[in-house]
Amino acid sequence: MSWIEAVVLGLIQGLTEFLPVSSSGHLTIAGTFFGLTGEENLAFAVLLHVATVLSAIIVLWGEISGLFRGVFSLHQNEEKKTVLKILLSVIPVGVVGLFFRDKVEELFGSGLLLVGCMLLLTAVLLLVSYFARPRRKEDISFRDAFIIGVAQACAVMPGLSRSGSTIAIGILLGNGKEKVAKFSFLMVIIPVLGEALLDIVKALNGSDISNFSSISVSAMAGGFITAFLSGVFACKWMIGMVKKGKLVYFAYYCIAMGLFAVIYCLLT
């Protein structure tokens, strides 16, 4: 992987991680044109995901610091409930990561047909959430948090947008758009950092170090920094877009990209 390719992939990751258009799907499409293997693409994607998680921490630091203060308070408060909801929401993706990790990794080498189909499914979710008019709730319940967590676990499929799935499901459950968007961005922090920790342990044991053997330090640094900076911009912009209720435009984009991936796959 060249330095330019790493920077381009970092920019793609940063801009698409928080937009409901599937960062994994876009990385797979770009990786296909760059000639990257499934394992190399997946290993680099983990690094880029850590960068965008750090950008989410920066953007949402006010909410995160408030949660920490609330957790260590001696009194019962909403912050403690929110943290419990976040922990509950990561259980489904934790189960997938612990017991089906190898199967998920195989999916990243399965080509563009799956990515295209999942992008089309993302579009359907966004369209349904846009036109549906569920009864509005005051707050995200524990039940809703778990269901949103199941949506996040399903979004390990390359091409199925994590933010798109979780935000769409949260809206369909009747939750406020801005509130569910912030919850979606907060709930991804634990599983991504946990996955990165597992990869670091494997690399130190020598089992996965070959996945990074063709990626130079400068390329990894360039991709990481680009993903972080573009992620800060995209996270702030996405929260504003959700508040304005303009997710339907991303559905049209996912339809176009999904059809492109499917047609390209069928013609090659």
PDB file of C-alpha atoms in Angstrom:
ATOM      1  CA  MET A   1       0.000   0.000   0.000  1.00  0.00           C
ATOM      2  CA  SER A   2       1.408   3.378  -1.014  1.00  0.00           C
ATOM      3  CA  TRP A   3       1.266   6.531   1.095  1.00  0.00           C
ATOM      4  CA  ILE A   4      -1.218   8.131  -1.316  1.00  0.00           C
ATOM      5  CA  GLU A   5      -3.516   5.091  -1.171  1.00  0.00           C
ATOM      6  CA  ALA A   6      -3.382   5.148   2.633  1.00  0.00           C
ATOM      7  CA  VAL A   7      -4.315   8.841   2.751  1.00  0.00           C
ATOM      8  CA  VAL A   8      -7.179   8.319   0.293  1.00  0.00           C
ATOM      9  CA  LEU A   9      -8.489   5.396   2.371  1.00  0.00           C
ATOM     10  CA  GLY A  10      -8.136   7.496   5.533  1.00  0.00           C
ATOM     11  CA  LEU A  11     -10.148  10.296   3.943  1.00  0.00           C
ATOM     12  CA  ILE A  12     -12.826   7.834   2.829  1.00  0.00           C
ATOM     13  CA  GLN A  13     -13.011   6.299   6.301  1.00  0.00           C
ATOM     14  CA  GLY A  14     -13.167   9.645   8.074  1.00  0.00           C
ATOM     15  CA  LEU A  15     -15.896  11.055   5.844  1.00  0.00           C
ATOM     16  CA  THR A  16     -18.031   7.908   5.699  1.00  0.00           C
ATOM     17  CA  GLU A  17     -17.750   6.517   9.253  1.00  0.00           C
ATOM     18  CA  PHE A  18     -20.359   8.917  10.644  1.00  0.00           C
ATOM     19  CA  LEU A  19     -22.370   9.380   7.473  1.00  0.00           C
ATOM     20  CA  PRO A  20     -24.980   6.645   6.883  1.00  0.00           C
ATOM     21  CA  VAL A  21     -23.259   5.324   3.764  1.00  0.00           C
ATOM     22  CA  SER A  22     -21.067   2.494   5.192  1.00  0.00           C
ATOM     23  CA  SER A  23     -17.379   3.183   5.684  1.00  0.00           C
ATOM     24  CA  SER A  24     -16.598  -0.546   5.401  1.00  0.00           C
ATOM     25  CA  GLY A  25     -18.402  -0.712   2.074  1.00  0.00           C
ATOM     26  CA  HIS A  26     -16.521   2.270   0.699  1.00  0.00           C
ATOM     27  CA  LEU A  27     -13.190   0.904   1.964  1.00  0.00           C
ATOM     28  CA  THR A  28     -13.938  -2.416   0.263  1.00  0.00           C
ATOM     29  CA  ILE A  29     -14.800  -0.677  -3.021  1.00  0.00           C
ATOM     30  CA  ALA A  30     -11.668   1.500  -2.853  1.00  0.00           C
ATOM     31  CA  GLY A  31      -9.525  -1.465  -1.771  1.00  0.00           C
ATOM     32  CA  THR A  32     -10.745  -3.443  -4.766  1.00  0.00           C
ATOM     33  CA  PHE A  33      -9.603  -0.732  -7.173  1.00  0.00           C
ATOM     34  CA  PHE A  34      -6.283  -0.384  -5.295  1.00  0.00           C
ATOM     35  CA  GLY A  35      -5.743  -4.150  -5.504  1.00  0.00           C
ATOM     36  CA  LEU A  36      -5.636  -4.732  -1.737  1.00  0.00           C
ATOM     37  CA  THR A  37      -6.265  -8.184  -0.282  1.00  0.00           C
ATOM     38  CA  GLY A  38      -9.202  -8.757   2.059  1.00  0.00           C
ATOM     39  CA  GLU A  39      -6.902  -9.305   5.063  1.00  0.00           C
ATOM     40  CA  GLU A  40      -4.783  -6.226   4.380  1.00  0.00           C
ATOM     41  CA  ASN A  41      -7.870  -4.089   3.799  1.00  0.00           C
ATOM     42  CA  LEU A  42      -9.456  -5.332   7.043  1.00  0.00           C
ATOM     43  CA  ALA A  43      -6.300  -4.793   9.112  1.00  0.00           C
ATOM     44  CA  PHE A  44      -5.907  -1.228   7.852  1.00  0.00           C
ATOM     45  CA  ALA A  45      -9.630  -0.602   8.352  1.00  0.00           C
ATOM     46  CA  VAL A  46      -9.255  -1.416  12.065  1.00  0.00           C
ATOM     47  CA  LEU A  47      -6.512   1.213  12.350  1.00  0.00           C
ATOM     48  CA  LEU A  48      -8.684   3.792  10.595  1.00  0.00           C
ATOM     49  CA  HIS A  49     -11.676   2.947  12.797  1.00  0.00           C
ATOM     50  CA  VAL A  50      -9.589   3.753  15.884  1.00  0.00           C
ATOM     51  CA  ALA A  51      -8.792   7.147  14.336  1.00  0.00           C
ATOM     52  CA  THR A  52     -12.467   7.951  13.760  1.00  0.00           C
ATOM     53  CA  VAL A  53     -13.386   6.782  17.261  1.00  0.00           C
ATOM     54  CA  LEU A  54     -10.876   9.282  18.618  1.00  0.00           C
ATOM     55  CA  SER A  55     -12.510  11.967  16.480  1.00  0.00           C
ATOM     56  CA  ALA A  56     -15.903  11.059  17.969  1.00  0.00           C
ATOM     57  CA  ILE A  57     -14.418  11.365  21.466  1.00  0.00           C
ATOM     58  CA  ILE A  58     -13.177  14.871  20.604  1.00  0.00           C
ATOM     59  CA  VAL A  59     -16.501  16.018  19.158  1.00  0.00           C
ATOM     60  CA  LEU A  60     -18.606  14.461  21.940  1.00  0.00           C
ATOM     61  CA  TRP A  61     -16.210  15.214  24.778  1.00  0.00           C
ATOM     62  CA  GLY A  62     -18.815  17.340  26.542  1.00  0.00           C
ATOM     63  CA  GLU A  63     -21.249  14.410  26.682  1.00  0.00           C
ATOM     64  CA  ILE A  64     -18.502  11.906  27.544  1.00  0.00           C
ATOM     65  CA  SER A  65     -17.070  13.976  30.390  1.00  0.00           C
ATOM     66  CA  GLY A  66     -20.593  14.489  31.710  1.00  0.00           C
ATOM     67  CA  LEU A  67     -21.151  10.725  31.701  1.00  0.00           C
ATOM     68  CA  PHE A  68     -17.924  10.176  33.650  1.00  0.00           C
ATOM     69  CA  ARG A  69     -18.891  12.749  36.255  1.00  0.00           C
ATOM     70  CA  GLY A  70     -22.319  11.184  36.591  1.00  0.00           C
ATOM     71  CA  VAL A  71     -20.981   7.645  36.927  1.00  0.00           C
ATOM     72  CA  PHE A  72     -18.741   8.596  39.834  1.00  0.00           C
ATOM     73  CA  SER A  73     -21.476  10.584  41.571  1.00  0.00           C
ATOM     74  CA  LEU A  74     -22.896   9.140  44.773  1.00  0.00           C
ATOM     75  CA  HIS A  75     -26.445   9.815  43.641  1.00  0.00           C
ATOM     76  CA  GLN A  76     -28.628   8.109  41.071  1.00  0.00           C
ATOM     77  CA  ASN A  77     -28.763  10.155  37.865  1.00  0.00           C
ATOM     78  CA  GLU A  78     -29.491  10.007  34.147  1.00  0.00           C
ATOM     79  CA  GLU A  79     -25.795   9.689  33.298  1.00  0.00           C
ATOM     80  CA  LYS A  80     -25.560   6.335  35.066  1.00  0.00           C
ATOM     81  CA  LYS A  81     -28.617   5.112  33.175  1.00  0.00           C
ATOM     82  CA  THR A  82     -27.116   6.246  29.875  1.00  0.00           C
ATOM     83  CA  VAL A  83     -23.854   4.406  30.568  1.00  0.00           C
ATOM     84  CA  LEU A  84     -25.802   1.233  31.404  1.00  0.00           C
ATOM     85  CA  LYS A  85     -27.729   1.605  28.141  1.00  0.00           C
ATOM     86  CA  ILE A  86     -24.481   1.978  26.204  1.00  0.00           C
ATOM     87  CA  LEU A  87     -23.042  -1.125  27.891  1.00  0.00           C
ATOM     88  CA  LEU A  88     -26.253  -3.020  27.108  1.00  0.00           C
ATOM     89  CA  SER A  89     -26.112  -1.908  23.468  1.00  0.00           C
ATOM     90  CA  VAL A  90     -22.601  -3.297  22.914  1.00  0.00           C
ATOM     91  CA  ILE A  91     -23.478  -6.826  24.085  1.00  0.00           C
ATOM     92  CA  PRO A  92     -24.759  -8.011  20.652  1.00  0.00           C
ATOM     93  CA  VAL A  93     -21.711  -6.776  18.727  1.00  0.00           C
ATOM     94  CA  GLY A  94     -19.488  -8.157  21.495  1.00  0.00           C
ATOM     95  CA  VAL A  95     -21.005 -11.600  21.000  1.00  0.00           C
ATOM     96  CA  VAL A  96     -20.438 -11.338  17.242  1.00  0.00           C
ATOM     97  CA  GLY A  97     -16.860 -10.188  17.747  1.00  0.00           C
ATOM     98  CA  LEU A  98     -15.972 -12.920  20.223  1.00  0.00           C
ATOM     99  CA  PHE A  99     -17.648 -15.911  18.578  1.00  0.00           C
ATOM    100  CA  PHE A 100     -17.991 -15.031  14.877  1.00  0.00           C
ATOM    101  CA  ARG A 101     -14.909 -12.885  14.225  1.00  0.00           C
ATOM    102  CA  ASP A 102     -13.441 -15.297  11.666  1.00  0.00           C
ATOM    103  CA  LYS A 103     -16.733 -15.401   9.744  1.00  0.00           C
ATOM    104  CA  VAL A 104     -16.887 -11.601   9.691  1.00  0.00           C
ATOM    105  CA  GLU A 105     -13.318 -11.381   8.397  1.00  0.00           C
ATOM    106  CA  GLU A 106     -14.213 -13.774   5.584  1.00  0.00           C
ATOM    107  CA  LEU A 107     -17.011 -11.428   4.517  1.00  0.00           C
ATOM    108  CA  PHE A 108     -14.506  -8.639   3.860  1.00  0.00           C
ATOM    109  CA  GLY A 109     -12.928 -10.742   1.155  1.00  0.00           C
ATOM    110  CA  SER A 110     -16.192 -11.796  -0.482  1.00  0.00           C
ATOM    111  CA  GLY A 111     -16.216  -9.077  -3.175  1.00  0.00           C
ATOM    112  CA  LEU A 112     -18.416  -6.186  -4.210  1.00  0.00           C
ATOM    113  CA  LEU A 113     -21.692  -8.051  -4.738  1.00  0.00           C
ATOM    114  CA  LEU A 114     -22.337  -8.347  -0.997  1.00  0.00           C
ATOM    115  CA  VAL A 115     -21.264  -4.731  -0.458  1.00  0.00           C
ATOM    116  CA  GLY A 116     -23.652  -3.518  -3.138  1.00  0.00           C
ATOM    117  CA  CYS A 117     -26.577  -5.476  -1.720  1.00  0.00           C
ATOM    118  CA  MET A 118     -25.895  -4.183   1.798  1.00  0.00           C
ATOM    119  CA  LEU A 119     -25.671  -0.586   0.542  1.00  0.00           C
ATOM    120  CA  LEU A 120     -29.110  -1.060  -1.014  1.00  0.00           C
ATOM    121  CA  LEU A 121     -30.385  -2.426   2.306  1.00  0.00           C
ATOM    122  CA  THR A 122     -28.939   0.651   4.038  1.00  0.00           C
ATOM    123  CA  ALA A 123     -30.889   2.814   1.601  1.00  0.00           C
ATOM    124  CA  VAL A 124     -34.102   0.950   2.436  1.00  0.00           C
ATOM    125  CA  LEU A 125     -33.591   1.503   6.182  1.00  0.00           C
ATOM    126  CA  LEU A 126     -32.950   5.214   5.667  1.00  0.00           C
ATOM    127  CA  LEU A 127     -35.991   5.624   3.430  1.00  0.00           C
ATOM    128  CA  VAL A 128     -38.290   3.785   5.828  1.00  0.00           C
ATOM    129  CA  SER A 129     -37.072   5.825   8.810  1.00  0.00           C
ATOM    130  CA  TYR A 130     -37.553   9.046   6.830  1.00  0.00           C
ATOM    131  CA  PHE A 131     -41.143   8.411   5.813  1.00  0.00           C
ATOM    132  CA  ALA A 132     -42.289   6.570   8.976  1.00  0.00           C
ATOM    133  CA  ARG A 133     -44.017   8.571  11.688  1.00  0.00           C
ATOM    134  CA  PRO A 134     -43.666   6.568  14.923  1.00  0.00           C
ATOM    135  CA  ARG A 135     -44.922   7.840  18.253  1.00  0.00           C
ATOM    136  CA  ARG A 136     -42.175   9.976  19.807  1.00  0.00           C
ATOM    137  CA  LYS A 137     -40.561   9.107  23.134  1.00  0.00           C
ATOM    138  CA  GLU A 138     -38.867  11.294  25.713  1.00  0.00           C
ATOM    139  CA  ASP A 139     -35.778   9.124  26.080  1.00  0.00           C
ATOM    140  CA  ILE A 140     -34.058   6.001  24.751  1.00  0.00           C
ATOM    141  CA  SER A 141     -35.237   3.046  26.831  1.00  0.00           C
ATOM    142  CA  PHE A 142     -33.141   0.036  27.850  1.00  0.00           C
ATOM    143  CA  ARG A 143     -35.153  -2.045  25.399  1.00  0.00           C
ATOM    144  CA  ASP A 144     -34.463   0.417  22.612  1.00  0.00           C
ATOM    145  CA  ALA A 145     -30.756   0.493  23.496  1.00  0.00           C
ATOM    146  CA  PHE A 146     -30.522  -3.277  23.119  1.00  0.00           C
ATOM    147  CA  ILE A 147     -32.421  -3.277  19.800  1.00  0.00           C
ATOM    148  CA  ILE A 148     -30.151  -0.506  18.487  1.00  0.00           C
ATOM    149  CA  GLY A 149     -27.239  -2.662  19.650  1.00  0.00           C
ATOM    150  CA  VAL A 150     -28.565  -5.577  17.593  1.00  0.00           C
ATOM    151  CA  ALA A 151     -28.645  -3.234  14.584  1.00  0.00           C
ATOM    152  CA  GLN A 152     -25.006  -2.363  15.266  1.00  0.00           C
ATOM    153  CA  ALA A 153     -24.112  -6.063  15.406  1.00  0.00           C
ATOM    154  CA  CYS A 154     -25.812  -6.669  12.049  1.00  0.00           C
ATOM    155  CA  ALA A 155     -23.835  -3.772  10.585  1.00  0.00           C
ATOM    156  CA  VAL A 156     -20.592  -5.767  10.751  1.00  0.00           C
ATOM    157  CA  MET A 157     -21.656  -6.799   7.253  1.00  0.00           C
ATOM    158  CA  PRO A 158     -19.520  -4.820   4.774  1.00  0.00           C
ATOM    159  CA  GLY A 159     -21.761  -2.295   3.057  1.00  0.00           C
ATOM    160  CA  LEU A 160     -24.403  -2.134   5.775  1.00  0.00           C
ATOM    161  CA  SER A 161     -23.893   1.261   7.400  1.00  0.00           C
ATOM    162  CA  ARG A 162     -23.415   1.131  11.168  1.00  0.00           C
ATOM    163  CA  SER A 163     -24.511   4.702  11.783  1.00  0.00           C
ATOM    164  CA  GLY A 164     -27.281   4.420   9.192  1.00  0.00           C
ATOM    165  CA  SER A 165     -28.647   1.210  10.724  1.00  0.00           C
ATOM    166  CA  THR A 166     -28.480   2.347  14.348  1.00  0.00           C
ATOM    167  CA  ILE A 167     -29.875   5.829  13.700  1.00  0.00           C
ATOM    168  CA  ALA A 168     -32.644   4.520  11.425  1.00  0.00           C
ATOM    169  CA  ILE A 169     -33.699   1.839  13.921  1.00  0.00           C
ATOM    170  CA  GLY A 170     -33.562   4.371  16.769  1.00  0.00           C
ATOM    171  CA  ILE A 171     -35.822   6.757  14.842  1.00  0.00           C
ATOM    172  CA  LEU A 172     -38.240   3.932  13.935  1.00  0.00           C
ATOM    173  CA  LEU A 173     -38.469   3.115  17.651  1.00  0.00           C
ATOM    174  CA  GLY A 174     -39.674   6.670  18.231  1.00  0.00           C
ATOM    175  CA  ASN A 175     -36.537   8.313  19.604  1.00  0.00           C
ATOM    176  CA  GLY A 176     -35.453  11.880  18.864  1.00  0.00           C
ATOM    177  CA  LYS A 177     -33.092  12.244  15.914  1.00  0.00           C
ATOM    178  CA  GLU A 178     -30.319  14.228  17.599  1.00  0.00           C
ATOM    179  CA  LYS A 179     -30.440  12.082  20.740  1.00  0.00           C
ATOM    180  CA  VAL A 180     -30.225   8.790  18.852  1.00  0.00           C
ATOM    181  CA  ALA A 181     -27.418  10.141  16.627  1.00  0.00           C
ATOM    182  CA  LYS A 182     -25.263  10.996  19.647  1.00  0.00           C
ATOM    183  CA  PHE A 183     -26.106   7.648  21.256  1.00  0.00           C
ATOM    184  CA  SER A 184     -25.086   5.902  18.017  1.00  0.00           C
ATOM    185  CA  PHE A 185     -21.705   7.640  18.015  1.00  0.00           C
ATOM    186  CA  LEU A 186     -21.102   6.971  21.713  1.00  0.00           C
ATOM    187  CA  MET A 187     -21.979   3.272  21.535  1.00  0.00           C
ATOM    188  CA  VAL A 188     -19.362   2.543  18.850  1.00  0.00           C
ATOM    189  CA  ILE A 189     -16.439   3.641  21.033  1.00  0.00           C
ATOM    190  CA  ILE A 190     -16.254   0.520  23.217  1.00  0.00           C
ATOM    191  CA  PRO A 191     -16.446  -2.189  20.485  1.00  0.00           C
ATOM    192  CA  VAL A 192     -13.981  -0.462  18.130  1.00  0.00           C
ATOM    193  CA  LEU A 193     -11.413   0.116  20.855  1.00  0.00           C
ATOM    194  CA  GLY A 194     -11.975  -3.451  22.061  1.00  0.00           C
ATOM    195  CA  GLU A 195     -11.415  -4.830  18.564  1.00  0.00           C
ATOM    196  CA  ALA A 196      -8.261  -2.744  18.217  1.00  0.00           C
ATOM    197  CA  LEU A 197      -6.978  -4.109  21.532  1.00  0.00           C
ATOM    198  CA  LEU A 198      -7.558  -7.686  20.353  1.00  0.00           C
ATOM    199  CA  ASP A 199      -5.685  -6.951  17.126  1.00  0.00           C
ATOM    200  CA  ILE A 200      -2.771  -5.460  19.054  1.00  0.00           C
ATOM    201  CA  VAL A 201      -2.580  -8.569  21.258  1.00  0.00           C
ATOM    202  CA  LYS A 202      -2.644 -10.833  18.187  1.00  0.00           C
ATOM    203  CA  ALA A 203       0.014  -8.744  16.482  1.00  0.00           C
ATOM    204  CA  LEU A 204       2.263  -8.946  19.528  1.00  0.00           C
ATOM    205  CA  ASN A 205       1.804 -12.721  19.490  1.00  0.00           C
ATOM    206  CA  GLY A 206       2.845 -12.719  15.835  1.00  0.00           C
ATOM    207  CA  SER A 207      -0.367 -14.210  14.477  1.00  0.00           C
ATOM    208  CA  ASP A 208      -1.657 -11.185  12.567  1.00  0.00           C
ATOM    209  CA  ILE A 209       1.466  -9.111  12.040  1.00  0.00           C
ATOM    210  CA  SER A 210       1.660 -10.201   8.378  1.00  0.00           C
ATOM    211  CA  ASN A 211      -1.491  -8.220   7.610  1.00  0.00           C
ATOM    212  CA  PHE A 212       0.478  -5.012   8.195  1.00  0.00           C
ATOM    213  CA  SER A 213       3.731  -6.202   6.619  1.00  0.00           C
ATOM    214  CA  SER A 214       3.051  -4.430   3.317  1.00  0.00           C
ATOM    215  CA  ILE A 215       1.975  -1.163   4.968  1.00  0.00           C
ATOM    216  CA  SER A 216       4.742   1.293   5.811  1.00  0.00           C
ATOM    217  CA  VAL A 217       4.781   3.340   9.005  1.00  0.00           C
ATOM    218  CA  SER A 218       4.391   6.557   7.003  1.00  0.00           C
ATOM    219  CA  ALA A 219       1.353   5.117   5.198  1.00  0.00           C
ATOM    220  CA  MET A 220      -0.274   4.063   8.468  1.00  0.00           C
ATOM    221  CA  ALA A 221       0.439   7.478  10.007  1.00  0.00           C
ATOM    222  CA  GLY A 222      -0.885   9.318   6.952  1.00  0.00           C
ATOM    223  CA  GLY A 223      -4.071   7.262   6.863  1.00  0.00           C
ATOM    224  CA  PHE A 224      -4.610   7.584  10.616  1.00  0.00           C
ATOM    225  CA  ILE A 225      -4.185  11.380  10.703  1.00  0.00           C
ATOM    226  CA  THR A 226      -6.359  11.897   7.621  1.00  0.00           C
ATOM    227  CA  ALA A 227      -9.117   9.675   9.039  1.00  0.00           C
ATOM    228  CA  PHE A 228      -9.000  11.515  12.367  1.00  0.00           C
ATOM    229  CA  LEU A 229      -9.210  15.029  10.917  1.00  0.00           C
ATOM    230  CA  SER A 230     -11.895  14.209   8.354  1.00  0.00           C
ATOM    231  CA  GLY A 231     -13.765  12.245  11.044  1.00  0.00           C
ATOM    232  CA  VAL A 232     -13.992  15.324  13.276  1.00  0.00           C
ATOM    233  CA  PHE A 233     -15.560  17.268  10.407  1.00  0.00           C
ATOM    234  CA  ALA A 234     -17.944  14.444   9.412  1.00  0.00           C
ATOM    235  CA  CYS A 235     -19.114  13.772  12.981  1.00  0.00           C
ATOM    236  CA  LYS A 236     -20.060  17.422  13.556  1.00  0.00           C
ATOM    237  CA  TRP A 237     -21.706  17.665  10.149  1.00  0.00           C
ATOM    238  CA  MET A 238     -23.669  14.446  10.576  1.00  0.00           C
ATOM    239  CA  ILE A 239     -25.205  15.533  13.890  1.00  0.00           C
ATOM    240  CA  GLY A 240     -26.403  18.697  12.150  1.00  0.00           C
ATOM    241  CA  MET A 241     -27.796  16.715   9.211  1.00  0.00           C
ATOM    242  CA  VAL A 242     -29.725  14.375  11.504  1.00  0.00           C
ATOM    243  CA  LYS A 243     -31.234  17.339  13.369  1.00  0.00           C
ATOM    244  CA  LYS A 244     -32.421  18.767  10.047  1.00  0.00           C
ATOM    245  CA  GLY A 245     -33.902  15.390   9.041  1.00  0.00           C
ATOM    246  CA  LYS A 246     -32.033  15.114   5.731  1.00  0.00           C
ATOM    247  CA  LEU A 247     -31.002  11.459   5.921  1.00  0.00           C
ATOM    248  CA  VAL A 248     -33.087  10.697   2.836  1.00  0.00           C
ATOM    249  CA  TYR A 249     -30.380  12.208   0.604  1.00  0.00           C
ATOM    250  CA  PHE A 250     -27.925   9.595   1.874  1.00  0.00           C
ATOM    251  CA  ALA A 251     -30.447   6.902   0.924  1.00  0.00           C
ATOM    252  CA  TYR A 252     -30.321   8.061  -2.691  1.00  0.00           C
ATOM    253  CA  TYR A 253     -26.520   8.025  -2.553  1.00  0.00           C
ATOM    254  CA  CYS A 254     -26.505   4.472  -1.164  1.00  0.00           C
ATOM    255  CA  ILE A 255     -28.819   3.370  -3.967  1.00  0.00           C
ATOM    256  CA  ALA A 256     -26.433   4.814  -6.570  1.00  0.00           C
ATOM    257  CA  MET A 257     -23.331   3.292  -4.955  1.00  0.00           C
ATOM    258  CA  GLY A 258     -25.063  -0.035  -4.330  1.00  0.00           C
ATOM    259  CA  LEU A 259     -26.174  -0.331  -7.938  1.00  0.00           C
ATOM    260  CA  PHE A 260     -22.687   0.660  -9.112  1.00  0.00           C
ATOM    261  CA  ALA A 261     -21.079  -2.065  -6.977  1.00  0.00           C
ATOM    262  CA  VAL A 262     -23.557  -4.743  -8.068  1.00  0.00           C
ATOM    263  CA  ILE A 263     -23.334  -3.859 -11.771  1.00  0.00           C
ATOM    264  CA  TYR A 264     -19.531  -3.637 -11.679  1.00  0.00           C
ATOM    265  CA  CYS A 265     -19.363  -7.023  -9.969  1.00  0.00           C
ATOM    266  CA  LEU A 266     -21.671  -8.631 -12.525  1.00  0.00           C
ATOM    267  CA  LEU A 267     -19.799  -7.165 -15.502  1.00  0.00           C
ATOM    268  CA  THR A 268     -16.279  -8.137 -14.371  1.00  0.00           C
TER     269      THR A 268
END
